[in-house]
JSON list of C-alpha atoms and ligand atoms in Angstrom, two decimals:
[
{"chain": "A", "resi": 18, "resn": "MET", "atom": "CA", "xyz": [2.54, -16.14, 0.10]},
{"chain": "A", "resi": 19, "resn": "LYS", "atom": "CA", "xyz": [-0.91, -16.00, 1.66]},
{"chain": "A", "resi": 20, "resn": "SER", "atom": "CA", "xyz": [-1.27, -12.34, 2.82]},
{"chain": "A", "resi": 21, "resn": "VAL", "atom": "CA", "xyz": [0.04, -9.00, 1.88]},
{"chain": "A", "resi": 22, "resn": "LEU", "atom": "CA", "xyz": [-0.33, -5.75, 3.57]},
{"chain": "A", "resi": 23, "resn": "PHE", "atom": "CA", "xyz": [0.27, -2.33, 1.73]},
{"chain": "A", "resi": 24, "resn": "VAL", "atom": "CA", "xyz": [1.16, 0.55, 3.90]},
{"chain": "A", "resi": 25, "resn": "CYS", "atom": "CA", "xyz": [1.51, 4.38, 3.33]},
{"chain": "A", "resi": 26, "resn": "LEU", "atom": "CA", "xyz": [1.06, 7.45, 5.40]},
{"chain": "A", "resi": 27, "resn": "GLY", "atom": "CA", "xyz": [-2.60, 8.28, 5.59]},
{"chain": "A", "resi": 28, "resn": "ASN", "atom": "CA", "xyz": [-4.07, 5.25, 4.06]},
{"chain": "A", "resi": 29, "resn": "ILE", "atom": "CA", "xyz": [-6.37, 7.20, 1.92]},
{"chain": "A", "resi": 30, "resn": "CYS", "atom": "CA", "xyz": [-4.42, 7.36, -1.46]},
{"chain": "A", "resi": 31, "resn": "ARG", "atom": "CA", "xyz": [-1.43, 5.15, -2.24]},
{"chain": "A", "resi": 32, "resn": "SER", "atom": "CA", "xyz": [-2.00, 2.06, -0.05]},
{"chain": "A", "resi": 33, "resn": "PRO", "atom": "CA", "xyz": [-5.79, 1.54, -0.54]},
{"chain": "A", "resi": 34, "resn": "ALA", "atom": "CA", "xyz": [-5.31, 2.10, -4.36]},
{"chain": "A", "resi": 35, "resn": "ALA", "atom": "CA", "xyz": [-2.52, -0.70, -4.31]},
{"chain": "A", "resi": 36, "resn": "GLU", "atom": "CA", "xyz": [-4.74, -2.85, -2.19]},
{"chain": "A", "resi": 37, "resn": "ALA", "atom": "CA", "xyz": [-7.62, -2.33, -4.64]},
{"chain": "A", "resi": 38, "resn": "LEU", "atom": "CA", "xyz": [-5.36, -2.95, -7.83]},
{"chain": "A", "resi": 39, "resn": "PHE", "atom": "CA", "xyz": [-3.65, -5.98, -6.13]},
{"chain": "A", "resi": 40, "resn": "ARG", "atom": "CA", "xyz": [-6.87, -7.81, -4.89]},
{"chain": "A", "resi": 41, "resn": "GLU", "atom": "CA", "xyz": [-8.34, -7.65, -8.58]},
{"chain": "A", "resi": 42, "resn": "ARG", "atom": "CA", "xyz": [-5.12, -9.39, -9.94]},
{"chain": "A", "resi": 43, "resn": "CYS", "atom": "CA", "xyz": [-4.52, -11.92, -6.99]},
{"chain": "A", "resi": 44, "resn": "PRO", "atom": "CA", "xyz": [-8.01, -12.63, -5.40]},
{"chain": "A", "resi": 45, "resn": "HIS", "atom": "CA", "xyz": [-6.59, -15.83, -3.77]},
{"chain": "A", "resi": 46, "resn": "ILE", "atom": "CA", "xyz": [-4.12, -13.76, -1.53]},
{"chain": "A", "resi": 47, "resn": "ARG", "atom": "CA", "xyz": [-5.56, -11.88, 1.36]},
{"chain": "A", "resi": 48, "resn": "THR", "atom": "CA", "xyz": [-4.82, -8.35, 0.87]},
{"chain": "A", "resi": 49, "resn": "ASP", "atom": "CA", "xyz": [-5.14, -5.20, 3.37]},
{"chain": "A", "resi": 50, "resn": "SER", "atom": "CA", "xyz": [-3.66, -1.77, 3.78]},
{"chain": "A", "resi": 51, "resn": "ALA", "atom": "CA", "xyz": [-2.85, 0.63, 6.64]},
{"chain": "A", "resi": 52, "resn": "GLY", "atom": "CA", "xyz": [-1.38, 3.98, 7.26]},
{"chain": "A", "resi": 53, "resn": "THR", "atom": "CA", "xyz": [1.39, 4.74, 9.70]},
{"chain": "A", "resi": 54, "resn": "SER", "atom": "CA", "xyz": [-0.54, 7.87, 10.84]},
{"chain": "A", "resi": 55, "resn": "ASP", "atom": "CA", "xyz": [-3.91, 8.14, 12.56]},
{"chain": "A", "resi": 56, "resn": "PHE", "atom": "CA", "xyz": [-4.78, 11.18, 10.44]},
{"chain": "A", "resi": 57, "resn": "HIS", "atom": "CA", "xyz": [-7.63, 9.62, 8.32]},
{"chain": "A", "resi": 58, "resn": "VAL", "atom": "CA", "xyz": [-8.67, 6.58, 10.51]},
{"chain": "A", "resi": 59, "resn": "GLY", "atom": "CA", "xyz": [-12.07, 5.43, 9.45]},
{"chain": "A", "resi": 60, "resn": "GLU", "atom": "CA", "xyz": [-12.38, 7.61, 6.31]},
{"chain": "A", "resi": 61, "resn": "PRO", "atom": "CA", "xyz": [-13.00, 6.19, 2.83]},
{"chain": "A", "resi": 62, "resn": "PRO", "atom": "CA", "xyz": [-10.10, 6.59, 0.15]},
{"chain": "A", "resi": 63, "resn": "TYR", "atom": "CA", "xyz": [-9.50, 10.31, -0.84]},
{"chain": "A", "resi": 64, "resn": "ALA", "atom": "CA", "xyz": [-12.15, 11.06, -3.40]},
{"chain": "A", "resi": 65, "resn": "PRO", "atom": "CA", "xyz": [-9.77, 12.35, -6.30]},
{"chain": "A", "resi": 66, "resn": "MET", "atom": "CA", "xyz": [-7.90, 8.89, -6.00]},
{"chain": "A", "resi": 67, "resn": "ALA", "atom": "CA", "xyz": [-11.13, 6.89, -5.90]},
{"chain": "A", "resi": 68, "resn": "THR", "atom": "CA", "xyz": [-12.36, 8.77, -8.89]},
{"chain": "A", "resi": 69, "resn": "ALA", "atom": "CA", "xyz": [-9.20, 8.20, -10.82]},
{"chain": "A", "resi": 70, "resn": "ALA", "atom": "CA", "xyz": [-9.22, 4.37, -9.85]},
{"chain": "A", "resi": 71, "resn": "GLY", "atom": "CA", "xyz": [-12.83, 4.14, -10.83]},
{"chain": "A", "resi": 72, "resn": "ALA", "atom": "CA", "xyz": [-12.06, 5.42, -14.21]},
{"chain": "A", "resi": 73, "resn": "ARG", "atom": "CA", "xyz": [-9.78, 2.27, -14.55]},
{"chain": "A", "resi": 74, "resn": "GLY", "atom": "CA", "xyz": [-12.55, -0.01, -13.34]},
{"chain": "A", "resi": 75, "resn": "ILE", "atom": "CA", "xyz": [-10.99, -0.19, -9.90]},
{"chain": "A", "resi": 76, "resn": "ASP", "atom": "CA", "xyz": [-13.65, 0.05, -7.10]},
{"chain": "A", "resi": 77, "resn": "MET", "atom": "CA", "xyz": [-12.10, 1.27, -3.63]},
{"chain": "A", "resi": 78, "resn": "SER", "atom": "CA", "xyz": [-15.57, 2.02, -2.30]},
{"chain": "A", "resi": 79, "resn": "ASP", "atom": "CA", "xyz": [-15.49, -0.53, 0.60]},
{"chain": "A", "resi": 80, "resn": "LEU", "atom": "CA", "xyz": [-12.16, 0.46, 2.02]},
{"chain": "A", "resi": 81, "resn": "ARG", "atom": "CA", "xyz": [-11.60, 2.60, 5.13]},
{"chain": "A", "resi": 82, "resn": "ALA", "atom": "CA", "xyz": [-8.51, 3.86, 6.68]},
{"chain": "A", "resi": 83, "resn": "ARG", "atom": "CA", "xyz": [-6.89, 2.30, 9.70]},
{"chain": "A", "resi": 84, "resn": "GLN", "atom": "CA", "xyz": [-3.58, 2.71, 11.33]},
{"chain": "A", "resi": 85, "resn": "PHE", "atom": "CA", "xyz": [-0.57, 0.17, 11.16]},
{"chain": "A", "resi": 86, "resn": "THR", "atom": "CA", "xyz": [-0.16, -1.66, 14.36]},
{"chain": "A", "resi": 87, "resn": "THR", "atom": "CA", "xyz": [2.58, -4.06, 15.55]},
{"chain": "A", "resi": 88, "resn": "SER", "atom": "CA", "xyz": [0.35, -6.96, 15.34]},
{"chain": "A", "resi": 89, "resn": "ASP", "atom": "CA", "xyz": [0.39, -6.53, 11.63]},
{"chain": "A", "resi": 90, "resn": "PHE", "atom": "CA", "xyz": [3.87, -8.19, 11.68]},
{"chain": "A", "resi": 91, "resn": "ARG", "atom": "CA", "xyz": [2.06, -11.29, 12.89]},
{"chain": "A", "resi": 92, "resn": "ASN", "atom": "CA", "xyz": [-0.95, -11.06, 10.70]},
{"chain": "A", "resi": 93, "resn": "PHE", "atom": "CA", "xyz": [0.78, -10.61, 7.33]},
{"chain": "A", "resi": 94, "resn": "ASP", "atom": "CA", "xyz": [3.38, -12.68, 5.27]},
{"chain": "A", "resi": 95, "resn": "LEU", "atom": "CA", "xyz": [4.74, -9.50, 3.50]},
{"chain": "A", "resi": 96, "resn": "ILE", "atom": "CA", "xyz": [4.39, -5.88, 4.15]},
{"chain": "A", "resi": 97, "resn": "VAL", "atom": "CA", "xyz": [4.69, -3.51, 1.26]},
{"chain": "A", "resi": 98, "resn": "VAL", "atom": "CA", "xyz": [5.60, 0.13, 1.90]},
{"chain": "A", "resi": 99, "resn": "MET", "atom": "CA", "xyz": [5.17, 3.10, -0.38]},
{"chain": "A", "resi": 100, "resn": "ASP", "atom": "CA", "xyz": [8.22, 5.15, 0.72]},
{"chain": "A", "resi": 101, "resn": "LYS", "atom": "CA", "xyz": [11.21, 4.90, 2.87]},
{"chain": "A", "resi": 102, "resn": "GLU", "atom": "CA", "xyz": [9.67, 7.14, 5.68]},
{"chain": "A", "resi": 103, "resn": "ASN", "atom": "CA", "xyz": [6.77, 4.47, 5.77]},
{"chain": "A", "resi": 104, "resn": "ARG", "atom": "CA", "xyz": [9.54, 1.85, 6.03]},
{"chain": "A", "resi": 105, "resn": "ARG", "atom": "CA", "xyz": [11.26, 3.56, 9.00]},
{"chain": "A", "resi": 106, "resn": "ASN", "atom": "CA", "xyz": [8.00, 4.05, 10.86]},
{"chain": "A", "resi": 107, "resn": "VAL", "atom": "CA", "xyz": [6.91, 0.47, 10.33]},
{"chain": "A", "resi": 108, "resn": "GLU", "atom": "CA", "xyz": [10.32, -0.91, 11.27]},
{"chain": "A", "resi": 109, "resn": "SER", "atom": "CA", "xyz": [10.25, 1.06, 14.51]},
{"chain": "A", "resi": 110, "resn": "LEU", "atom": "CA", "xyz": [7.08, -1.03, 15.57]},
{"chain": "A", "resi": 111, "resn": "ARG", "atom": "CA", "xyz": [8.70, -4.43, 14.81]},
{"chain": "A", "resi": 112, "resn": "PRO", "atom": "CA", "xyz": [8.37, -6.95, 17.67]},
{"chain": "A", "resi": 113, "resn": "ALA", "atom": "CA", "xyz": [11.56, -8.48, 18.90]},
{"chain": "A", "resi": 114, "resn": "GLY", "atom": "CA", "xyz": [12.30, -11.65, 16.74]},
{"chain": "A", "resi": 115, "resn": "ASN", "atom": "CA", "xyz": [9.79, -11.09, 14.20]},
{"chain": "A", "resi": 116, "resn": "THR", "atom": "CA", "xyz": [11.13, -11.49, 10.64]},
{"chain": "A", "resi": 117, "resn": "THR", "atom": "CA", "xyz": [8.15, -10.59, 8.40]},
{"chain": "A", "resi": 118, "resn": "PRO", "atom": "CA", "xyz": [9.66, -8.89, 5.22]},
{"chain": "A", "resi": 119, "resn": "VAL", "atom": "CA", "xyz": [9.04, -5.17, 4.72]},
{"chain": "A", "resi": 120, "resn": "GLU", "atom": "CA", "xyz": [9.74, -4.17, 0.95]},
{"chain": "A", "resi": 121, "resn": "LEU", "atom": "CA", "xyz": [9.32, -0.99, -0.98]},
{"chain": "A", "resi": 122, "resn": "PHE", "atom": "CA", "xyz": [6.74, -1.22, -3.68]},
{"chain": "A", "resi": 123, "resn": "ALA", "atom": "CA", "xyz": [8.09, 0.83, -6.59]},
{"chain": "A", "resi": 124, "resn": "PRO", "atom": "CA", "xyz": [11.05, -1.29, -7.43]},
{"chain": "A", "resi": 125, "resn": "PHE", "atom": "CA", "xyz": [8.57, -4.10, -8.42]},
{"chain": "A", "resi": 126, "resn": "ALA", "atom": "CA", "xyz": [7.42, -1.79, -11.28]},
{"chain": "A", "resi": 127, "resn": "ALA", "atom": "CA", "xyz": [8.78, -2.70, -14.88]},
{"chain": "A", "resi": 128, "resn": "GLU", "atom": "CA", "xyz": [10.44, 0.62, -14.99]},
{"chain": "A", "resi": 129, "resn": "GLY", "atom": "CA", "xyz": [12.36, -0.43, -11.91]},
{"chain": "A", "resi": 130, "resn": "THR", "atom": "CA", "xyz": [13.87, 2.92, -11.56]},
{"chain": "A", "resi": 131, "resn": "ALA", "atom": "CA", "xyz": [11.91, 4.58, -8.71]},
{"chain": "A", "resi": 132, "resn": "ASP", "atom": "CA", "xyz": [12.49, 3.62, -4.96]},
{"chain": "A", "resi": 133, "resn": "GLU", "atom": "CA", "xyz": [9.42, 5.49, -3.75]},
{"chain": "A", "resi": 134, "resn": "VAL", "atom": "CA", "xyz": [5.72, 5.84, -4.73]},
{"chain": "A", "resi": 135, "resn": "PRO", "atom": "CA", "xyz": [5.44, 9.79, -4.68]},
{"chain": "A", "resi": 136, "resn": "ASP", "atom": "CA", "xyz": [2.53, 10.96, -2.59]},
{"chain": "A", "resi": 137, "resn": "PRO", "atom": "CA", "xyz": [-0.33, 12.15, -5.04]},
{"chain": "A", "resi": 138, "resn": "TYR", "atom": "CA", "xyz": [-1.99, 13.85, -1.99]},
{"chain": "A", "resi": 139, "resn": "TYR", "atom": "CA", "xyz": [0.80, 16.38, -2.44]},
{"chain": "A", "resi": 140, "resn": "SER", "atom": "CA", "xyz": [1.77, 15.92, -6.15]},
{"chain": "A", "resi": 141, "resn": "ARG", "atom": "CA", "xyz": [-2.01, 15.68, -7.33]},
{"chain": "A", "resi": 142, "resn": "ASP", "atom": "CA", "xyz": [-0.83, 13.22, -9.95]},
{"chain": "A", "resi": 143, "resn": "PHE", "atom": "CA", "xyz": [-3.29, 10.69, -9.12]},
{"chain": "A", "resi": 144, "resn": "ASP", "atom": "CA", "xyz": [-3.04, 8.95, -12.57]},
{"chain": "A", "resi": 145, "resn": "GLY", "atom": "CA", "xyz": [0.74, 8.90, -12.57]},
{"chain": "A", "resi": 146, "resn": "CYS", "atom": "CA", "xyz": [0.66, 7.27, -9.30]},
{"chain": "A", "resi": 147, "resn": "LEU", "atom": "CA", "xyz": [-1.85, 4.44, -10.42]},
{"chain": "A", "resi": 148, "resn": "ASP", "atom": "CA", "xyz": [0.26, 3.74, -13.45]},
{"chain": "A", "resi": 149, "resn": "LEU", "atom": "CA", "xyz": [3.22, 3.12, -11.08]},
{"chain": "A", "resi": 150, "resn": "LEU", "atom": "CA", "xyz": [1.18, 1.18, -8.68]},
{"chain": "A", "resi": 151, "resn": "GLU", "atom": "CA", "xyz": [-0.38, -1.08, -11.59]},
{"chain": "A", "resi": 152, "resn": "SER", "atom": "CA", "xyz": [3.00, -1.70, -12.79]},
{"chain": "A", "resi": 153, "resn": "ALA", "atom": "CA", "xyz": [4.33, -2.59, -9.35]},
{"chain": "A", "resi": 154, "resn": "ALA", "atom": "CA", "xyz": [1.34, -4.81, -8.66]},
{"chain": "A", "resi": 155, "resn": "ILE", "atom": "CA", "xyz": [2.15, -6.88, -11.86]},
{"chain": "A", "resi": 156, "resn": "GLY", "atom": "CA", "xyz": [5.62, -7.18, -10.72]},
{"chain": "A", "resi": 157, "resn": "LEU", "atom": "CA", "xyz": [4.71, -8.33, -7.23]},
{"chain": "A", "resi": 158, "resn": "GLN", "atom": "CA", "xyz": [2.22, -10.78, -8.67]},
{"chain": "A", "resi": 159, "resn": "ARG", "atom": "CA", "xyz": [5.05, -12.41, -10.78]},
{"chain": "A", "resi": 160, "resn": "LYS", "atom": "CA", "xyz": [7.25, -12.60, -7.93]},
{"chain": "A", "resi": 161, "resn": "ILE", "atom": "CA", "xyz": [5.02, -14.02, -5.34]},
{"chain": "A", "resi": 162, "resn": "SER", "atom": "CA", "xyz": [2.77, -16.40, -7.66]},
{"chain": "B", "resi": 217, "resn": "LIG", "atom": "P1", "xyz": [-1.30, 8.64, 1.43]},
{"chain": "B", "resi": 217, "resn": "LIG", "atom": "O1", "xyz": [-1.38, 10.17, 1.10]},
{"chain": "B", "resi": 217, "resn": "LIG", "atom": "O2", "xyz": [-0.31, 8.39, 2.54]},
{"chain": "B", "resi": 217, "resn": "LIG", "atom": "O3", "xyz": [-0.91, 7.99, 0.04]},
{"chain": "B", "resi": 217, "resn": "LIG", "atom": "O4", "xyz": [-2.66, 7.94, 2.06]},
{"chain": "B", "resi": 217, "resn": "LIG", "atom": "C1", "xyz": [-1.66, 11.01, 2.39]},
{"chain": "B", "resi": 217, "resn": "LIG", "atom": "C2", "xyz": [-3.10, 11.44, 2.66]},
{"chain": "B", "resi": 217, "resn": "LIG", "atom": "C3", "xyz": [-3.12, 12.29, 3.62]},
{"chain": "B", "resi": 217, "resn": "LIG", "atom": "C4", "xyz": [-2.15, 13.01, 4.21]},
{"chain": "B", "resi": 217, "resn": "LIG", "atom": "C5", "xyz": [-0.74, 12.42, 3.91]},
{"chain": "B", "resi": 217, "resn": "LIG", "atom": "C6", "xyz": [-0.62, 11.68, 3.02]},
{"chain": "B", "resi": 217, "resn": "LIG", "atom": "N1", "xyz": [-2.35, 13.94, 5.16]},
{"chain": "B", "resi": 217, "resn": "LIG", "atom": "O5", "xyz": [-1.34, 14.39, 5.74]},
{"chain": "B", "resi": 217, "resn": "LIG", "atom": "O6", "xyz": [-3.37, 14.08, 5.63]}
]
């Protein structure tokens, strides 16, 4: 596995946090993130999420939101989505014949019970989100390295 793309809706909360956590753990893997929407293209991570991540020593300050595109299927070995709606939206853009795996992130977590990473933009539980993302990042690291 050489490259992983994390995907959420806005690319300002969950997927950039997943990217920032994962690249710390796996610097040898090319890591990026994207949103299925264009709502926040060009924006830095959402400040409350960046603050919560910073408190754990995770720097997200270089990240900027971009929208997922069909060429991402060619450019990454694995696409990891935060929820089933992201998965539907990503799958709707899959080029004919492409076989890049698209997997939910939460089931990689040690607890292993959640299907989805709840959106902290709505729940406001940034720390709970980071706990789940960290556990899932460890699980993904174990699986692919
Ligand atoms: P994310 O959270 O998908 O984890 O980046 C969201 C951020 C913004 C919006 C939705 C979700 N929004 O609708 O603006």
